[in-house]
CSV table of C-alpha atoms in Angstrom, one decimal:
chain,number,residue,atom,x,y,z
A,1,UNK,CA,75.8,91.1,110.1
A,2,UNK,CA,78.5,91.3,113.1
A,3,UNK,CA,80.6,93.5,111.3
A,4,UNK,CA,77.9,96.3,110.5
A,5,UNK,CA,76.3,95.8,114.4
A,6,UNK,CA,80.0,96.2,115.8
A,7,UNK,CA,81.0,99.6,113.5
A,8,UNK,CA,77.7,101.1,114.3
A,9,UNK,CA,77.7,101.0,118.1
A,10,UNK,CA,81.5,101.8,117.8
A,11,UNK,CA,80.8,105.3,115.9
A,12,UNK,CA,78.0,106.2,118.8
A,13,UNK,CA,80.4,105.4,121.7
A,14,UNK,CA,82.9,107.6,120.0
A,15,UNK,CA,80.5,110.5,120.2
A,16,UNK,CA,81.9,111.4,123.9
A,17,UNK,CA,85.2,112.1,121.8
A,18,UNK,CA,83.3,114.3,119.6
A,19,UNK,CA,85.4,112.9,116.3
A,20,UNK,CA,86.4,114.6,113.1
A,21,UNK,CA,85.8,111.7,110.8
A,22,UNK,CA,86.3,108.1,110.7
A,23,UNK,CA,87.4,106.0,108.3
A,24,UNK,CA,88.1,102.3,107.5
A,25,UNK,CA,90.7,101.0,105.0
A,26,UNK,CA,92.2,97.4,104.3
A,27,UNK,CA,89.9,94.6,103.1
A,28,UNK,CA,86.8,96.4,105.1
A,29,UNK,CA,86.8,99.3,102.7
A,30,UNK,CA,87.6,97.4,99.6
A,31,UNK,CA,85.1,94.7,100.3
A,32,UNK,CA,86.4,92.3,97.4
A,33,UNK,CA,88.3,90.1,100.0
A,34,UNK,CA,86.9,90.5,103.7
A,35,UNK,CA,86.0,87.8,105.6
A,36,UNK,CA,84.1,88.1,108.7
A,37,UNK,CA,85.5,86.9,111.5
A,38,UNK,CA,89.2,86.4,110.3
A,39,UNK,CA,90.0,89.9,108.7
A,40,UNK,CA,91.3,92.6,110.9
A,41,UNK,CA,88.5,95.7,111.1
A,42,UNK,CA,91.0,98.2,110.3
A,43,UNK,CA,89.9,102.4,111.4
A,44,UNK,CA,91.0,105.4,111.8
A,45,UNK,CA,89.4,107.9,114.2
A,46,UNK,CA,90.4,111.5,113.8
A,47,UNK,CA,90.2,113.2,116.8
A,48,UNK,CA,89.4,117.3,117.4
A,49,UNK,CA,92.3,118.7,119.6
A,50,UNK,CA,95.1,116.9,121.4
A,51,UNK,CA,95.9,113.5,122.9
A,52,UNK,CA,95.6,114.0,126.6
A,53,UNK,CA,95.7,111.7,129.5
A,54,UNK,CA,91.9,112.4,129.4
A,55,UNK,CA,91.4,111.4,126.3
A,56,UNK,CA,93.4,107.9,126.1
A,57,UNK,CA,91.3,107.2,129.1
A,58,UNK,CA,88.1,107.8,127.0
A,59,UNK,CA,89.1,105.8,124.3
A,60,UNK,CA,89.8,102.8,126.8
A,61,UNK,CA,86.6,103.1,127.9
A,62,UNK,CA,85.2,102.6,124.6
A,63,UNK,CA,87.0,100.0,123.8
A,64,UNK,CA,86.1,98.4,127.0
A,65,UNK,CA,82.5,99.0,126.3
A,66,UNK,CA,82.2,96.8,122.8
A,67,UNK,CA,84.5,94.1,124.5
A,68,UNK,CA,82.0,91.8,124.8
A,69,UNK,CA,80.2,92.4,121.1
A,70,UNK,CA,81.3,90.1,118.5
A,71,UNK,CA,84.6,90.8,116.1
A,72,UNK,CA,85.8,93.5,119.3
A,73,UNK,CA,88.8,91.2,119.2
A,74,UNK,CA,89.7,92.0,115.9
A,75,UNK,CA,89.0,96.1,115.8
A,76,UNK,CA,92.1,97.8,114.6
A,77,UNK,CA,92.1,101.9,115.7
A,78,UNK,CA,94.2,104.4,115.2
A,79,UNK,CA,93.7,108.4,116.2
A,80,UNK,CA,95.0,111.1,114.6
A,81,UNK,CA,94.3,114.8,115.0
A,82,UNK,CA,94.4,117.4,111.9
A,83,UNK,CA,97.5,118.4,113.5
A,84,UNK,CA,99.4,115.8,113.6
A,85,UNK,CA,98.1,113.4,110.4
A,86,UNK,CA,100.2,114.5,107.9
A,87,UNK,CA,103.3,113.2,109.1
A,88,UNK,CA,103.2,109.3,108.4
A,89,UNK,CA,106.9,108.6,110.5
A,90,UNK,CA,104.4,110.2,113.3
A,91,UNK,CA,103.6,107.2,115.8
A,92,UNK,CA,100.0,107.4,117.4
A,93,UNK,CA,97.7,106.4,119.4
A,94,UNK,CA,96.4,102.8,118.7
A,95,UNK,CA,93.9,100.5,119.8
A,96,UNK,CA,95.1,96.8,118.4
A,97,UNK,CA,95.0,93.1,119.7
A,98,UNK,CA,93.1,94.5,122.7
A,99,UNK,CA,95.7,97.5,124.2
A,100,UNK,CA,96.5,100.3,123.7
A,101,UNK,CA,99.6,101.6,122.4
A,102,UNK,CA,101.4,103.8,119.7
A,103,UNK,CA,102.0,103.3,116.0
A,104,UNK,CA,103.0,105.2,112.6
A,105,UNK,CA,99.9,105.3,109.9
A,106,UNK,CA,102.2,104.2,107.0
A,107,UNK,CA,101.9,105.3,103.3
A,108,UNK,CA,99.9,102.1,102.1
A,109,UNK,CA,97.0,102.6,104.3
A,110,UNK,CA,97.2,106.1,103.7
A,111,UNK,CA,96.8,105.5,100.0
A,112,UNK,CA,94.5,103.2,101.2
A,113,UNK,CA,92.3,105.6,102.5
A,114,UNK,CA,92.4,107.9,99.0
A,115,UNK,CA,91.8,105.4,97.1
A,116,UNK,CA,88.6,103.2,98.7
A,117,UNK,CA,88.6,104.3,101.9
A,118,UNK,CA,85.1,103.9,103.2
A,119,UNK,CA,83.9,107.0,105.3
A,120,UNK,CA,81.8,105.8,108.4
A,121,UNK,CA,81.9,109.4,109.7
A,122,UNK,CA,82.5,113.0,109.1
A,123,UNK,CA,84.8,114.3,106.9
A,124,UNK,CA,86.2,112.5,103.8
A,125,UNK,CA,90.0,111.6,103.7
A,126,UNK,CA,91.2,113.9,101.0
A,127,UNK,CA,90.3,116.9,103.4
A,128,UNK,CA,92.3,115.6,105.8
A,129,UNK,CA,95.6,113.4,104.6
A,130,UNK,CA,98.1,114.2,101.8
A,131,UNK,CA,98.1,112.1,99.3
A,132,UNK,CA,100.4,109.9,97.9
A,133,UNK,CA,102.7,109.7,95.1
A,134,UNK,CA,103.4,106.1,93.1
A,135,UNK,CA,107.2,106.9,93.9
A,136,UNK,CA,106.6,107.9,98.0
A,137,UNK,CA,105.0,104.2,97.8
A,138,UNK,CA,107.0,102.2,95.9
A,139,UNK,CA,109.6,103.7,98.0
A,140,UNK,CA,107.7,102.8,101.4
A,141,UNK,CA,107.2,99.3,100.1
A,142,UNK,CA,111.0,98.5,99.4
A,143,UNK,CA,112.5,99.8,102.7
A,144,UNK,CA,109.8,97.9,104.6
A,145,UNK,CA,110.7,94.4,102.6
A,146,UNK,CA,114.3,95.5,103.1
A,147,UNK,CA,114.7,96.5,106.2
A,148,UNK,CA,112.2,95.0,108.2
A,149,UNK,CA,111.0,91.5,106.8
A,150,UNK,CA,114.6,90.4,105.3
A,151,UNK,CA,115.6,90.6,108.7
A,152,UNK,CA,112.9,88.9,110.1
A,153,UNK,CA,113.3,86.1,107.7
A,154,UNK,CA,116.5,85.0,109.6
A,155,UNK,CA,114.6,84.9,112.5
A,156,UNK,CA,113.7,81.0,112.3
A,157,UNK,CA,111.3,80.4,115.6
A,158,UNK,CA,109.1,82.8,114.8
A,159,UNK,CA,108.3,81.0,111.0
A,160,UNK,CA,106.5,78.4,112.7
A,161,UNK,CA,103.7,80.6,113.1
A,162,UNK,CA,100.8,80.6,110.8
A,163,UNK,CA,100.3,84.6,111.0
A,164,UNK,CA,104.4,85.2,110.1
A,165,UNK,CA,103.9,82.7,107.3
A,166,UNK,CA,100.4,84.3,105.9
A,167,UNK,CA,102.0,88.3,106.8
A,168,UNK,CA,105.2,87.5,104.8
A,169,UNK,CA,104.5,85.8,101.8
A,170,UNK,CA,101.5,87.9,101.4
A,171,UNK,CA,103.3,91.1,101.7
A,172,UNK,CA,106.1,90.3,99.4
A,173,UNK,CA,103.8,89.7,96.3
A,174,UNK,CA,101.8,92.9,97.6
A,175,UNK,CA,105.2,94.9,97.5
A,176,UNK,CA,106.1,93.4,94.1
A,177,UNK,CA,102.9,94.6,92.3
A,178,UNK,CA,103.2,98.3,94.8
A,179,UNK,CA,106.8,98.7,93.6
A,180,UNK,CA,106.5,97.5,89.8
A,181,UNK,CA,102.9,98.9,89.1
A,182,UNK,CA,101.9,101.8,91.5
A,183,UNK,CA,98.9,99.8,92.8
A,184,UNK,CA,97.6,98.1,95.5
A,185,UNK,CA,96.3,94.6,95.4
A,186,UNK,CA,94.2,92.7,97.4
A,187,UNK,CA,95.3,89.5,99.9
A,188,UNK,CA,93.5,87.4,97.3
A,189,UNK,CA,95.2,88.6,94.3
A,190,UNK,CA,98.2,88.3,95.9
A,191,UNK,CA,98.1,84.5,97.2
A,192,UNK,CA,96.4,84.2,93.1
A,193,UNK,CA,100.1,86.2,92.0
A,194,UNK,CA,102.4,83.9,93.9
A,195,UNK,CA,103.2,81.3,92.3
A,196,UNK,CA,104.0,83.0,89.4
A,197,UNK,CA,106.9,84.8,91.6
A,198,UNK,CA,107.9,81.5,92.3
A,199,UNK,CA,106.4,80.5,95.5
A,200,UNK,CA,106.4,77.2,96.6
A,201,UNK,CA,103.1,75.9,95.5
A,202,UNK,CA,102.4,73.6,98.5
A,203,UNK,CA,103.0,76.8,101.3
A,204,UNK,CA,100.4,79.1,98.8
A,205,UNK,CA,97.8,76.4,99.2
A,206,UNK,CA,98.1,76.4,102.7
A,207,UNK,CA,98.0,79.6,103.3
A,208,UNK,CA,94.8,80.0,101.2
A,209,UNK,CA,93.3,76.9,102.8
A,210,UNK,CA,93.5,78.3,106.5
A,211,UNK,CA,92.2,82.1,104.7
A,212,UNK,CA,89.1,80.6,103.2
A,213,UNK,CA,88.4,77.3,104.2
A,214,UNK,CA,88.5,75.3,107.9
A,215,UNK,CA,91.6,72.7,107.4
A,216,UNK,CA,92.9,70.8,110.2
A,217,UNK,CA,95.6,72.2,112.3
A,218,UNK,CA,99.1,71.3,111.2
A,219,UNK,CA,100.9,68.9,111.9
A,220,UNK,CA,105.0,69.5,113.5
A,221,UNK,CA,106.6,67.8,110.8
A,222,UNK,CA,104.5,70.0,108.2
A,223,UNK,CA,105.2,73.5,110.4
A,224,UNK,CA,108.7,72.6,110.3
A,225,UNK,CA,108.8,72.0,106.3
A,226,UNK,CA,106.4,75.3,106.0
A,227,UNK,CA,108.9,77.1,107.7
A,228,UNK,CA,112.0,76.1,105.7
A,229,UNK,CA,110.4,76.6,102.6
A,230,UNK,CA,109.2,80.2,103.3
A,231,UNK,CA,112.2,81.6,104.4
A,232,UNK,CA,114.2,79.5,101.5
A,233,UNK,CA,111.7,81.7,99.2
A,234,UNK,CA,111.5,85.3,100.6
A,235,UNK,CA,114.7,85.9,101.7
A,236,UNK,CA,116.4,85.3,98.2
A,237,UNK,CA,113.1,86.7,96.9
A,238,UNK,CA,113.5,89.9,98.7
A,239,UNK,CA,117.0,90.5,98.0
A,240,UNK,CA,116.2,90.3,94.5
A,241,UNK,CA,113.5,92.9,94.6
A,242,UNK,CA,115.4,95.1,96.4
A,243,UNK,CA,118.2,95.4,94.1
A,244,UNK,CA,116.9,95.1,91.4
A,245,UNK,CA,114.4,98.2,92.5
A,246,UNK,CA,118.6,100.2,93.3
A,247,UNK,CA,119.3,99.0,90.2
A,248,UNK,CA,116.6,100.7,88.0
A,249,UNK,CA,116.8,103.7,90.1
A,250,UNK,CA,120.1,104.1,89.5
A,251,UNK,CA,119.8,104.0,85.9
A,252,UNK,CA,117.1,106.4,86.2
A,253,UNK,CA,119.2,108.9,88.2
């Protein structure tokens, strides 16, 4: 299998970076819903000491060394040290859609990792990480519907686009369940929960056609429609989650 081959020779480059542990979360390490060669292969790497120029430049090179294996293209990494994990506003050093840059590892991959995070290396998450509460994720869930994809929902152009449609419905019904339940559900389970939120049926079909199947590629008229009816959908959708969420907090407080 690709995906074994690839994470293999990825932990022995690694060893010139002597890591703490590595981990993988996301579909990967729940293994109810990857697919090979369309899921991301989503790792973390914790490093020993610092994040020097000397170091970056090792992890280019082993990037740059399983470029050419299968699934390279779709090997997620970030690296964290013990000293700076715990913080998850902390941005760090990433690996993603082949370069190198710097990102936050948020509260639902960090529960993620707790949960059924799969150890390919070292030490196990719990050493490591803090964990985290159902109300620190709920919480996480709701600011990022609110204050990043309602946003981005009145951004039209970028709704033609197969990965915004896929990212955003899927994430709403993921948030829902996160928010209402404490728990974290797979991208299967969520496209199966959607039309019971009240997606439009026709854009869940065709997001789970292109996830599991090999349709055609769209037509214009059909991207255009998609579109429409996604945003029509999540940003009332979202709205109503979100204050509904104020709403019961406030009555709690």
């Amino acid at each position: 299998m690709d995906t074994e081959t690839l994470l293999s020779r990825f932990v022995r480059e690694l060893s010139a970076l002597d890591p703490v542990a590595v981990w993988a979360h996301g579909s990967l390490a729940a293994g109810d819903d990857y697919q090979e060669g369309r899921s991301d292969l989503d790792l973390i790497v914790v490093l020993p000491g610092p994040v020097t120029p000397a170091v970056v430049w090792k992890v280019a090179v082993v990037h740059a060394r399983l470029r050419t294996l299968p699934l390279a293209n779709v090997l997620h990494c970030t690296y964290l040290t013990p000293s700076t994990a715990a913080d998850p506003a902390r941005s760090h050093l990433t690996w993603a859609y082949e370069q190198l840059f710097k990102r936050p590892v948020g509260l639902v991959t960090r529960r993620e990792l707790h949960a059924f995070g799969r150890v390919l290396y070292g030490q196990e998450p719990a050493g490591l990480l803090p964990t985290v509460t159902d109300r620190e994720l709920g919480d996480f869930v709701l600011r990022d519907q609110r204050d990043y994809w309602r946003p981005v929902v009145d951004k039209a152009p970028l709704w033609t686009q197969d990965v915004w449609v896929d990212l955003g419905m899927i994430t709403f019904a993921r948030a829902t369940v996160t928010a209402r339940e404490g728990r974290l559900i797979s991208k299967r389970e969520a496209l199966d929960l959607l039309p019971g939120l009240g997606a439009p049926a026709e854009v869940v079909e065709d997001i789970r056609s292109r996830r599991y199947d090999d349709p055609a590629p769209p037509t214009e008229e059909w991207t255009a429609r998609r579109a429409r009816l996604t945003r029509d959908y999540l940003g009332p959708a979202i709205d109503a989650l979100t204050a509904s969420a104020s709403a019961a907090s406030a009555s709690y407080g």
